[in-house]
Amino acid sequence: MTVDTETRPLPAARHARAAVAVLFFTNGALFANLLPRYPQIKEDLAIGNGAYGLAVAAFPAGAITAGLAAGLLIRRMGSARVAVLGTLLTGAGILAAGLAPSVALFATALFLAGAMDALTDVAQNAHGLRVQRLYGRSILNSFHAVWSIGAVTGGLMAAGAMSLGLSLGVHLAVSAVVLVAAAVAALRFCLPGPDNGPEETGPEETGRKETGRKETGPERLTAEGARGTSRVGVVLAALVLIATAGTLVEDAGNSWAALYLSDALHASAALAASGFIALVGAQFIGRLIGDRLVDRFGQRAVARAGGLITAAGMGLALAVPTLPGTILGFALAGFGVATLVPAAMHEADALPGLKPGSGLTIVSWLMRLGFLLSPPIVGQVADAAGLRTGLLVIPAAGVLVVLLAGVLRARPRRD
């Protein structure tokens, strides 16, 4: 009798949802302001592809190093405060990277920015999950879609700054001040109290408690749960590889799209930013419609289709290199991998035989290897055989997803 009223979230929950959306937006936009400037930084520092790849790998290296500290900070300070503080320090690190006079200082600043970005990422997701519990239904994907909007906005800000002839320092300083100010303003609307305290639950959570139903993992594993942990370990490894494939494709767009378009295809600096913008923009569209596609066709079919789209789209773009075709190829790759990380996290979190949260933690931690390993690998291949060859890692990742998608959930049964 009370379901109708419970499905309407309280004003505090709606305000907190908007605040978390702002945090995701600013997180996506901050780093995206720097990415289209990479070709200019590479030229100013006079470094080769190999050294460049190692330098930009400092960002994910910092994220991996600091990631485990996020939980402790959240317990002490609260997720909202950690997210905002991380945003402030990420902006400072990005500005320092843009102004760095040497490769060593550039890599050091990226390492620190990556470490702070990891804290922000964990904290904003933790706060988003608090808000989701108040809503009693899934809203986390919408936050990740907002992140994609922020990334596109950041890329457009960078392209506009370059078109206006703004210096690197002025551009990054202005973007950092504006985005950090937005995050600070959002803090007052976040949920109060400790993150480990009891939360109000919405109708979906209440229904689970009353019926005693528990979410299960993939139906194959549910049926074979008694066969021991070895099967779970194999599936968990496959999920890590699927998530890593998604991050690898995303990083290729982050680190190399602008460079490939400007060097290999002779695009202007402003136009070269469109490769990254196309990838992240298409990724946003994929995330926006991803929930409905998964509900209709299942995680497995959506992932396989995405892998095929990624492999075929970027493979064709590299085989027949044209400026419009390559931009379209990056867009298809972004669309293809849009649901991979959420799918891998969802399945890992539901694996039987693991402690609560263990599967999700493992996938979240290890998938950052895609961001860490991709830049130096692509850079070394680019120095040896050209950047066009190095970018074959994108269609290869799509093929890997097609081969491993069988561990994901098939089309849901209709009772």
Short mmCIF file of C-alpha atoms in Angstrom, two decimals:
data_model
loop_
_atom_site.label_atom_id
_atom_site.label_comp_id
_atom_site.label_asym_id
_atom_site.label_seq_id
_atom_site.Cartn_x
_atom_site.Cartn_y
_atom_site.Cartn_z
CA MET A 1 0.00 0.00 0.00
CA THR A 2 2.97 2.29 0.45
CA VAL A 3 4.88 1.44 -2.72
CA ASP A 4 3.67 4.45 -4.69
CA THR A 5 4.95 6.90 -2.11
CA GLU A 6 8.26 5.06 -1.66
CA THR A 7 9.01 5.14 -5.37
CA ARG A 8 9.16 8.93 -5.17
CA PRO A 9 12.61 9.76 -3.80
CA LEU A 10 12.91 12.41 -1.12
CA PRO A 11 14.08 15.90 -2.18
CA ALA A 12 17.39 15.27 -0.39
CA ALA A 13 17.94 12.17 -2.52
CA ARG A 14 17.13 14.06 -5.73
CA HIS A 15 19.51 16.87 -4.75
CA ALA A 16 22.21 14.33 -3.90
CA ARG A 17 21.72 12.63 -7.26
CA ALA A 18 22.26 15.93 -9.03
CA ALA A 19 25.34 16.60 -6.89
CA VAL A 20 26.87 13.22 -7.72
CA ALA A 21 26.16 13.85 -11.39
CA VAL A 22 28.15 17.09 -11.11
CA LEU A 23 31.05 15.18 -9.54
CA PHE A 24 31.05 12.66 -12.39
CA PHE A 25 30.80 15.47 -14.95
CA THR A 26 33.75 17.40 -13.55
CA ASN A 27 35.82 14.23 -13.24
CA GLY A 28 35.26 13.44 -16.91
CA ALA A 29 35.90 16.99 -18.07
CA LEU A 30 39.10 17.69 -16.13
CA PHE A 31 41.38 15.13 -17.77
CA ALA A 32 39.66 15.53 -21.14
CA ASN A 33 40.90 19.13 -21.26
CA LEU A 34 44.47 17.84 -21.26
CA LEU A 35 44.20 14.95 -23.73
CA PRO A 36 43.83 16.96 -26.98
CA ARG A 37 46.89 18.96 -25.87
CA TYR A 38 49.10 15.87 -25.84
CA PRO A 39 50.47 16.38 -29.38
CA GLN A 40 51.55 19.92 -28.45
CA ILE A 41 53.17 18.71 -25.22
CA LYS A 42 54.95 15.88 -27.07
CA GLU A 43 56.30 18.36 -29.62
CA ASP A 44 57.33 20.91 -26.98
CA LEU A 45 59.20 18.26 -24.99
CA ALA A 46 60.72 16.77 -28.19
CA ILE A 47 60.12 13.13 -27.22
CA GLY A 48 59.58 10.02 -29.34
CA ASN A 49 56.57 7.71 -29.30
CA GLY A 50 58.20 5.24 -26.90
CA ALA A 51 59.11 7.87 -24.31
CA TYR A 52 55.73 9.52 -24.76
CA GLY A 53 53.94 6.22 -24.15
CA LEU A 54 55.92 5.63 -20.96
CA ALA A 55 55.27 9.17 -19.76
CA VAL A 56 51.48 9.08 -20.21
CA ALA A 57 51.39 5.66 -18.54
CA ALA A 58 52.30 7.53 -15.34
CA PHE A 59 48.64 8.56 -14.97
CA PRO A 60 47.24 5.01 -14.64
CA ALA A 61 50.32 4.03 -12.63
CA GLY A 62 49.41 6.69 -10.10
CA ALA A 63 45.82 5.47 -10.08
CA ILE A 64 46.87 1.89 -9.36
CA THR A 65 49.25 3.00 -6.62
CA ALA A 66 46.69 5.12 -4.77
CA GLY A 67 43.54 3.12 -5.43
CA LEU A 68 43.69 1.06 -2.24
CA ALA A 69 43.94 4.19 -0.08
CA ALA A 70 40.50 5.38 -1.17
CA GLY A 71 38.61 3.10 1.21
CA LEU A 72 40.52 4.30 4.25
CA LEU A 73 40.06 7.97 3.32
CA ILE A 74 36.35 7.48 2.67
CA ARG A 75 35.88 5.88 6.08
CA ARG A 76 37.66 8.79 7.75
CA MET A 77 36.44 11.75 5.71
CA GLY A 78 33.31 10.60 3.89
CA SER A 79 32.97 9.81 0.19
CA ALA A 80 31.69 13.25 -0.84
CA ARG A 81 34.60 15.11 0.76
CA VAL A 82 37.14 12.70 -0.70
CA ALA A 83 35.61 13.12 -4.17
CA VAL A 84 35.77 16.91 -4.02
CA LEU A 85 39.28 16.99 -2.53
CA GLY A 86 40.42 14.54 -5.19
CA THR A 87 38.92 16.76 -7.89
CA LEU A 88 40.83 19.76 -6.56
CA LEU A 89 44.14 17.91 -6.49
CA THR A 90 43.53 16.29 -9.87
CA GLY A 91 43.02 19.72 -11.41
CA ALA A 92 46.26 20.93 -9.86
CA GLY A 93 48.13 17.88 -11.16
CA ILE A 94 46.78 18.31 -14.68
CA LEU A 95 47.78 21.97 -14.71
CA ALA A 96 51.27 21.02 -13.52
CA ALA A 97 51.53 18.37 -16.26
CA GLY A 98 50.58 20.90 -18.92
CA LEU A 99 53.23 23.35 -17.71
CA ALA A 100 55.98 20.78 -17.05
CA PRO A 101 59.30 21.79 -18.66
CA SER A 102 60.72 18.25 -18.85
CA VAL A 103 59.57 14.69 -19.50
CA ALA A 104 60.36 13.70 -15.91
CA LEU A 105 58.22 16.47 -14.42
CA PHE A 106 55.46 15.78 -16.95
CA ALA A 107 55.35 12.11 -15.91
CA THR A 108 55.53 13.01 -12.21
CA ALA A 109 52.62 15.43 -12.50
CA LEU A 110 50.59 12.84 -14.40
CA PHE A 111 51.38 10.24 -11.72
CA LEU A 112 50.05 12.55 -8.99
CA ALA A 113 47.02 13.53 -11.06
CA GLY A 114 46.26 9.85 -11.70
CA ALA A 115 46.54 9.05 -7.99
CA MET A 116 44.08 11.80 -7.09
CA ASP A 117 41.77 10.82 -9.94
CA ALA A 118 41.60 7.26 -8.55
CA LEU A 119 40.50 8.60 -5.17
CA THR A 120 37.83 10.72 -6.84
CA ASP A 121 36.64 7.79 -8.95
CA VAL A 122 36.17 5.42 -6.01
CA ALA A 123 34.62 8.11 -3.80
CA GLN A 124 32.09 9.38 -6.34
CA ASN A 125 30.99 5.81 -7.14
CA ALA A 126 30.66 5.08 -3.42
CA HIS A 127 28.47 8.15 -2.95
CA GLY A 128 26.50 7.29 -6.06
CA LEU A 129 25.75 3.87 -4.58
CA ARG A 130 24.47 5.56 -1.40
CA VAL A 131 22.08 7.61 -3.49
CA GLN A 132 21.09 4.55 -5.50
CA ARG A 133 20.08 2.75 -2.31
CA LEU A 134 17.77 5.65 -1.48
CA TYR A 135 16.19 5.41 -4.94
CA GLY A 136 15.77 1.66 -4.70
CA ARG A 137 16.58 1.17 -8.39
CA SER A 138 19.63 1.31 -10.62
CA ILE A 139 20.85 4.80 -11.42
CA LEU A 140 24.62 4.23 -11.42
CA ASN A 141 24.81 3.85 -15.21
CA SER A 142 23.33 7.32 -15.58
CA PHE A 143 26.26 8.73 -13.59
CA HIS A 144 28.72 7.05 -15.94
CA ALA A 145 26.82 8.49 -18.89
CA VAL A 146 27.19 11.93 -17.31
CA TRP A 147 30.93 11.24 -17.01
CA SER A 148 30.99 10.70 -20.77
CA ILE A 149 29.19 14.03 -21.27
CA GLY A 150 31.85 15.64 -19.12
CA ALA A 151 34.62 14.03 -21.16
CA VAL A 152 33.09 15.26 -24.42
CA THR A 153 32.65 18.72 -22.91
CA GLY A 154 36.27 18.74 -21.79
CA GLY A 155 37.42 17.75 -25.27
CA LEU A 156 35.31 20.50 -26.81
CA MET A 157 36.71 23.00 -24.29
CA ALA A 158 40.23 22.03 -25.37
CA ALA A 159 39.36 22.26 -29.06
CA GLY A 160 37.80 25.68 -28.49
CA ALA A 161 40.81 26.89 -26.51
CA MET A 162 43.14 25.80 -29.31
CA SER A 163 40.95 27.47 -31.92
CA LEU A 164 41.07 30.70 -29.90
CA GLY A 165 44.83 30.45 -29.58
CA LEU A 166 44.82 30.25 -25.78
CA SER A 167 48.10 29.17 -24.26
CA LEU A 168 48.28 25.78 -22.58
CA GLY A 169 48.69 27.31 -19.12
CA VAL A 170 45.75 29.72 -19.44
CA HIS A 171 43.48 27.05 -20.88
CA LEU A 172 44.19 24.45 -18.17
CA ALA A 173 44.07 27.01 -15.37
CA VAL A 174 40.66 28.32 -16.44
CA SER A 175 39.22 24.83 -16.92
CA ALA A 176 40.53 23.68 -13.52
CA VAL A 177 39.09 26.69 -11.67
CA VAL A 178 35.66 26.37 -13.31
CA LEU A 179 35.36 22.60 -12.82
CA VAL A 180 36.72 22.53 -9.28
CA ALA A 181 34.34 25.35 -8.31
CA ALA A 182 31.42 23.28 -9.64
CA ALA A 183 32.53 20.26 -7.59
CA VAL A 184 32.89 22.35 -4.43
CA ALA A 185 29.41 23.81 -4.96
CA ALA A 186 27.98 20.29 -5.33
CA LEU A 187 29.40 19.19 -1.98
CA ARG A 188 26.69 20.92 0.06
CA PHE A 189 23.98 18.86 -1.65
CA CYS A 190 25.63 15.48 -1.08
CA LEU A 191 24.28 13.07 1.53
CA PRO A 192 25.37 13.79 5.10
CA GLY A 193 26.64 11.27 7.61
CA PRO A 194 29.12 8.40 7.42
CA ASP A 195 29.26 6.10 4.42
CA ASN A 196 29.19 3.00 6.57
CA GLY A 197 26.02 4.00 8.40
CA PRO A 198 22.56 2.57 7.72
CA GLU A 199 20.87 3.93 4.62
CA GLU A 200 17.25 4.35 3.77
CA THR A 201 16.25 1.81 1.17
CA GLY A 202 13.88 2.17 -1.72
CA PRO A 203 11.10 -0.20 -2.71
CA GLU A 204 13.35 -2.59 -4.63
CA GLU A 205 15.66 -3.15 -1.68
CA THR A 206 12.69 -3.46 0.65
CA GLY A 207 11.16 -6.05 -1.63
CA ARG A 208 14.35 -8.11 -1.62
CA LYS A 209 14.48 -8.07 2.17
CA GLU A 210 10.85 -9.07 2.52
CA THR A 211 10.99 -11.90 0.01
CA GLY A 212 14.42 -13.08 1.01
CA ARG A 213 15.54 -13.14 -2.64
CA LYS A 214 19.20 -12.74 -3.45
CA GLU A 215 20.78 -11.83 -6.74
CA THR A 216 22.69 -14.65 -8.32
CA GLY A 217 25.63 -14.81 -10.65
CA PRO A 218 25.55 -16.04 -14.23
CA GLU A 219 23.15 -18.94 -14.51
CA ARG A 220 25.91 -21.25 -15.65
CA LEU A 221 27.89 -20.63 -12.48
CA THR A 222 24.78 -20.92 -10.31
CA ALA A 223 24.20 -24.39 -11.70
CA GLU A 224 27.83 -25.41 -11.26
CA GLY A 225 28.56 -23.68 -7.98
CA ALA A 226 29.32 -26.95 -6.22
CA ARG A 227 32.22 -27.72 -8.54
CA GLY A 228 34.55 -25.58 -6.46
CA THR A 229 36.35 -22.31 -6.81
CA SER A 230 38.48 -23.17 -9.84
CA ARG A 231 35.64 -22.41 -12.25
CA VAL A 232 34.97 -19.14 -10.46
CA GLY A 233 38.63 -18.20 -10.80
CA VAL A 234 38.58 -18.84 -14.55
CA VAL A 235 35.44 -16.78 -15.02
CA LEU A 236 36.82 -13.98 -12.85
CA ALA A 237 39.99 -13.89 -14.98
CA ALA A 238 37.86 -13.66 -18.12
CA LEU A 239 35.84 -10.81 -16.62
CA VAL A 240 39.05 -8.96 -15.79
CA LEU A 241 40.18 -9.36 -19.42
CA ILE A 242 36.83 -8.10 -20.73
CA ALA A 243 36.99 -5.03 -18.51
CA THR A 244 40.65 -4.50 -19.42
CA ALA A 245 39.77 -4.67 -23.13
CA GLY A 246 37.26 -1.88 -22.56
CA THR A 247 39.77 0.31 -20.74
CA LEU A 248 42.45 -0.43 -23.34
CA VAL A 249 40.24 0.85 -26.16
CA GLU A 250 39.28 3.89 -24.11
CA ASP A 251 42.93 4.65 -23.37
CA ALA A 252 43.90 4.31 -27.03
CA GLY A 253 41.44 7.09 -27.77
CA ASN A 254 42.69 9.13 -24.80
CA SER A 255 46.39 8.86 -25.53
CA TRP A 256 46.75 8.34 -29.27
CA ALA A 257 43.69 9.52 -31.22
CA ALA A 258 44.73 13.17 -31.46
CA LEU A 259 48.34 12.21 -32.21
CA TYR A 260 47.36 9.75 -34.97
CA LEU A 261 44.99 12.19 -36.63
CA SER A 262 47.49 15.05 -36.53
CA ASP A 263 50.64 13.14 -37.51
CA ALA A 264 49.45 10.36 -39.81
CA LEU A 265 46.43 12.08 -41.36
CA HIS A 266 47.67 15.69 -41.09
CA ALA A 267 44.59 17.03 -39.30
CA SER A 268 44.73 20.46 -37.66
CA ALA A 269 45.16 20.58 -33.90
CA ALA A 270 41.51 21.45 -33.33
CA LEU A 271 40.26 18.78 -35.76
CA ALA A 272 42.59 16.17 -34.28
CA ALA A 273 40.68 16.48 -31.00
CA SER A 274 37.58 15.11 -32.77
CA GLY A 275 38.87 11.53 -32.61
CA PHE A 276 38.76 11.51 -28.82
CA ILE A 277 35.48 13.45 -28.80
CA ALA A 278 33.92 10.93 -31.22
CA LEU A 279 35.03 7.96 -29.11
CA VAL A 280 33.74 9.36 -25.82
CA GLY A 281 30.57 10.75 -27.40
CA ALA A 282 29.67 7.40 -28.91
CA GLN A 283 30.53 5.73 -25.61
CA PHE A 284 28.00 8.02 -23.92
CA ILE A 285 25.29 6.98 -26.38
CA GLY A 286 26.13 3.33 -25.76
CA ARG A 287 25.85 3.82 -22.01
CA LEU A 288 22.61 5.73 -22.39
CA ILE A 289 20.89 2.88 -24.23
CA GLY A 290 22.95 0.06 -22.74
CA ASP A 291 20.55 -0.86 -19.93
CA ARG A 292 17.67 -1.33 -22.33
CA LEU A 293 19.80 -3.40 -24.73
CA VAL A 294 21.01 -5.65 -21.92
CA ASP A 295 17.46 -6.14 -20.62
CA ARG A 296 16.32 -7.13 -24.09
CA PHE A 297 19.23 -9.20 -25.39
CA GLY A 298 21.39 -10.05 -22.36
CA GLN A 299 24.94 -9.06 -21.40
CA ARG A 300 26.51 -11.76 -23.55
CA ALA A 301 24.90 -10.76 -26.84
CA VAL A 302 25.46 -7.03 -26.25
CA ALA A 303 29.14 -7.59 -25.44
CA ARG A 304 29.70 -9.80 -28.49
CA ALA A 305 27.99 -7.28 -30.75
CA GLY A 306 30.09 -4.51 -29.20
CA GLY A 307 33.28 -6.48 -29.76
CA LEU A 308 32.38 -7.04 -33.40
CA ILE A 309 31.56 -3.36 -33.88
CA THR A 310 34.87 -2.36 -32.31
CA ALA A 311 36.94 -4.82 -34.33
CA ALA A 312 35.24 -4.16 -37.65
CA GLY A 313 34.90 -0.39 -37.28
CA MET A 314 38.42 0.41 -36.19
CA GLY A 315 39.92 -2.39 -38.28
CA LEU A 316 38.41 -0.90 -41.44
CA ALA A 317 39.48 2.60 -40.43
CA LEU A 318 43.09 1.46 -40.04
CA ALA A 319 43.01 -0.61 -43.24
CA VAL A 320 41.71 2.34 -45.30
CA PRO A 321 43.01 5.44 -43.48
CA THR A 322 40.98 8.56 -44.19
CA LEU A 323 40.19 11.41 -41.83
CA PRO A 324 36.38 10.92 -41.77
CA GLY A 325 36.73 7.13 -41.70
CA THR A 326 39.16 7.19 -38.81
CA ILE A 327 37.00 9.52 -36.75
CA LEU A 328 34.07 7.18 -37.43
CA GLY A 329 36.26 4.23 -36.46
CA PHE A 330 37.04 5.78 -33.08
CA ALA A 331 33.32 6.45 -32.62
CA LEU A 332 32.40 2.83 -33.37
CA ALA A 333 35.08 1.63 -30.95
CA GLY A 334 33.70 3.86 -28.20
CA PHE A 335 30.17 2.62 -28.85
CA GLY A 336 31.29 -0.99 -28.93
CA VAL A 337 33.00 -0.95 -25.52
CA ALA A 338 30.42 1.24 -23.75
CA THR A 339 28.87 -1.53 -21.64
CA LEU A 340 31.91 -3.77 -21.09
CA VAL A 341 33.17 -2.42 -17.77
CA PRO A 342 29.70 -2.25 -16.13
CA ALA A 343 28.95 -5.77 -17.44
CA ALA A 344 32.18 -7.21 -16.03
CA MET A 345 31.67 -5.46 -12.69
CA HIS A 346 28.07 -6.64 -12.42
CA GLU A 347 28.93 -10.27 -13.15
CA ALA A 348 31.99 -10.24 -10.87
CA ASP A 349 29.97 -8.85 -8.00
CA ALA A 350 27.45 -11.69 -8.37
CA LEU A 351 29.93 -14.59 -8.56
CA PRO A 352 29.16 -17.34 -6.04
CA GLY A 353 31.78 -18.50 -3.56
CA LEU A 354 33.38 -15.08 -3.07
CA LYS A 355 33.06 -12.71 -0.15
CA PRO A 356 30.71 -9.75 -0.79
CA GLY A 357 32.43 -7.14 -2.92
CA SER A 358 35.53 -9.26 -3.59
CA GLY A 359 34.81 -9.90 -7.27
CA LEU A 360 33.97 -6.26 -7.91
CA THR A 361 37.12 -5.11 -6.13
CA ILE A 362 39.35 -7.45 -8.13
CA VAL A 363 37.90 -6.40 -11.48
CA SER A 364 38.01 -2.69 -10.59
CA TRP A 365 41.63 -2.98 -9.49
CA LEU A 366 43.04 -5.11 -12.30
CA MET A 367 41.18 -3.45 -15.17
CA ARG A 368 43.41 -0.41 -14.66
CA LEU A 369 46.18 -2.50 -16.21
CA GLY A 370 44.62 -1.59 -19.55
CA PHE A 371 45.34 2.08 -18.90
CA LEU A 372 48.82 1.25 -17.57
CA LEU A 373 50.01 -1.15 -20.27
CA SER A 374 48.40 0.36 -23.35
CA PRO A 375 50.49 3.56 -23.75
CA PRO A 376 53.96 1.94 -23.58
CA ILE A 377 52.92 -1.04 -25.72
CA VAL A 378 51.38 1.14 -28.42
CA GLY A 379 54.32 3.53 -28.18
CA GLN A 380 56.94 0.81 -28.66
CA VAL A 381 55.05 -0.69 -31.60
CA ALA A 382 54.59 2.80 -33.07
CA ASP A 383 58.33 3.48 -32.92
CA ALA A 384 59.07 0.14 -34.58
CA ALA A 385 56.31 -0.05 -37.19
CA GLY A 386 54.28 3.17 -37.05
CA LEU A 387 51.35 4.38 -34.97
CA ARG A 388 48.85 2.94 -37.41
CA THR A 389 50.18 -0.53 -36.59
CA GLY A 390 50.22 0.25 -32.89
CA LEU A 391 46.53 1.11 -32.95
CA LEU A 392 45.71 -2.44 -34.09
CA VAL A 393 45.39 -3.04 -30.36
CA ILE A 394 41.84 -1.62 -30.66
CA PRO A 395 40.40 -4.21 -33.09
CA ALA A 396 42.39 -6.90 -31.24
CA ALA A 397 40.60 -5.93 -28.02
CA GLY A 398 37.28 -6.26 -29.84
CA VAL A 399 38.16 -9.78 -30.97
CA LEU A 400 39.16 -10.69 -27.41
CA VAL A 401 35.75 -9.59 -26.13
CA VAL A 402 33.97 -11.71 -28.73
CA LEU A 403 35.96 -14.76 -27.63
CA LEU A 404 35.39 -14.24 -23.89
CA ALA A 405 31.80 -12.96 -23.85
CA GLY A 406 30.47 -16.44 -23.11
CA VAL A 407 31.15 -15.90 -19.39
CA LEU A 408 28.59 -13.10 -19.31
CA ARG A 409 24.90 -13.49 -18.61
CA ALA A 410 22.71 -14.59 -21.49
CA ARG A 411 19.30 -13.11 -22.24
CA PRO A 412 17.30 -12.92 -19.00
CA ARG A 413 14.52 -15.42 -18.58
CA ARG A 414 10.98 -14.08 -18.69
CA ASP A 415 8.95 -15.66 -15.91
#
